[in-house]
């Protein structure tokens, strides 16, 4: 579900022509999704230790930060545009 949401945010940024800084954050979130999925699969299949399970949770927080920063940057850019 999270991957679909991040992908949709990324596609919205392309369609709505977001500024470059916003796109950088959303691209980072898109790449973080791939890392999150790989670590999640490895966590289940290999029964990784608790430290790597915590890494999976930490990457989830990082993903949230990237998406939030991307849309916050968009809000700042939009508020600085002339009317």
Coordinates of C-alpha atoms in Angstrom, one line a residue:
X1 CA 0.0 0.0 0.0
X2 CA 2.8 2.4 0.9
X3 CA 4.6 1.7 -2.4
X4 CA 1.4 2.6 -4.3
X5 CA 1.0 5.8 -2.4
X6 CA 4.6 6.9 -3.0
X7 CA 4.3 6.0 -6.7
X8 CA 1.1 8.0 -7.0
X9 CA 2.8 11.0 -5.3
X10 CA 5.7 10.7 -7.7
X11 CA 3.4 10.6 -10.7
X12 CA 1.4 13.6 -9.4
X13 CA 4.7 15.5 -9.1
X14 CA 5.4 14.7 -12.8
X15 CA 1.9 15.6 -14.0
X16 CA 1.7 18.8 -12.0
X17 CA 5.2 19.9 -12.9
X18 CA 6.6 20.2 -9.4
X19 CA 9.8 22.2 -8.9
X20 CA 13.1 20.4 -9.0
X21 CA 13.7 20.3 -5.2
X22 CA 10.3 18.6 -4.7
X23 CA 11.1 16.1 -7.4
X24 CA 14.4 15.2 -5.8
X25 CA 12.7 14.4 -2.5
X26 CA 10.1 12.3 -4.2
X27 CA 12.6 10.5 -6.3
X28 CA 14.5 9.6 -3.1
X29 CA 11.3 8.3 -1.6
X30 CA 10.7 6.2 -4.7
X31 CA 14.2 4.7 -4.4
X32 CA 13.7 4.2 -0.7
X33 CA 10.6 2.1 -1.5
X34 CA 12.8 -0.4 -3.4
X35 CA 15.2 -0.7 -0.4
X36 CA 12.3 -1.0 2.0
X37 CA 10.7 -3.9 -0.1
X38 CA 14.0 -5.8 -0.3
X39 CA 14.8 -5.5 3.4
X40 CA 11.2 -6.5 4.2
X41 CA 11.4 -9.6 2.0
X42 CA 14.8 -10.5 3.5
X43 CA 13.4 -10.0 6.9
X44 CA 10.6 -12.5 6.3
X45 CA 12.6 -15.1 4.3
X46 CA 15.8 -15.1 6.3
X47 CA 14.4 -14.3 9.7
X48 CA 16.9 -11.5 10.2
X49 CA 18.0 -10.4 13.7
X50 CA 16.2 -7.6 15.6
X51 CA 18.7 -5.0 14.6
X52 CA 17.9 -5.4 10.9
X53 CA 14.2 -5.5 11.7
X54 CA 14.7 -2.1 13.3
X55 CA 16.5 -0.9 10.2
X56 CA 13.3 -1.8 8.2
X57 CA 11.3 0.4 10.6
X58 CA 13.9 3.2 10.3
X59 CA 13.7 3.1 6.6
X60 CA 10.0 3.5 6.8
X61 CA 10.4 6.6 8.8
X62 CA 13.0 7.9 6.3
X63 CA 10.4 7.2 3.6
X64 CA 7.8 9.3 5.4
X65 CA 10.3 12.1 5.8
X66 CA 11.2 12.1 2.1
X67 CA 7.5 12.3 1.0
X68 CA 6.7 15.0 3.6
X69 CA 9.7 17.0 2.6
X70 CA 8.8 16.8 -1.0
X71 CA 5.3 18.1 -0.5
X72 CA 6.5 20.7 2.0
X73 CA 9.0 22.0 -0.5
X74 CA 6.2 22.1 -3.1
X75 CA 4.1 24.2 -0.6
X76 CA 7.0 26.6 -0.1
X77 CA 7.5 26.9 -3.9
X78 CA 3.8 27.5 -4.5
X79 CA 3.6 30.2 -1.8
X80 CA 6.5 32.1 -3.3
X81 CA 5.0 32.2 -6.8
X82 CA 3.5 35.6 -7.8
X83 CA -0.2 35.8 -8.1

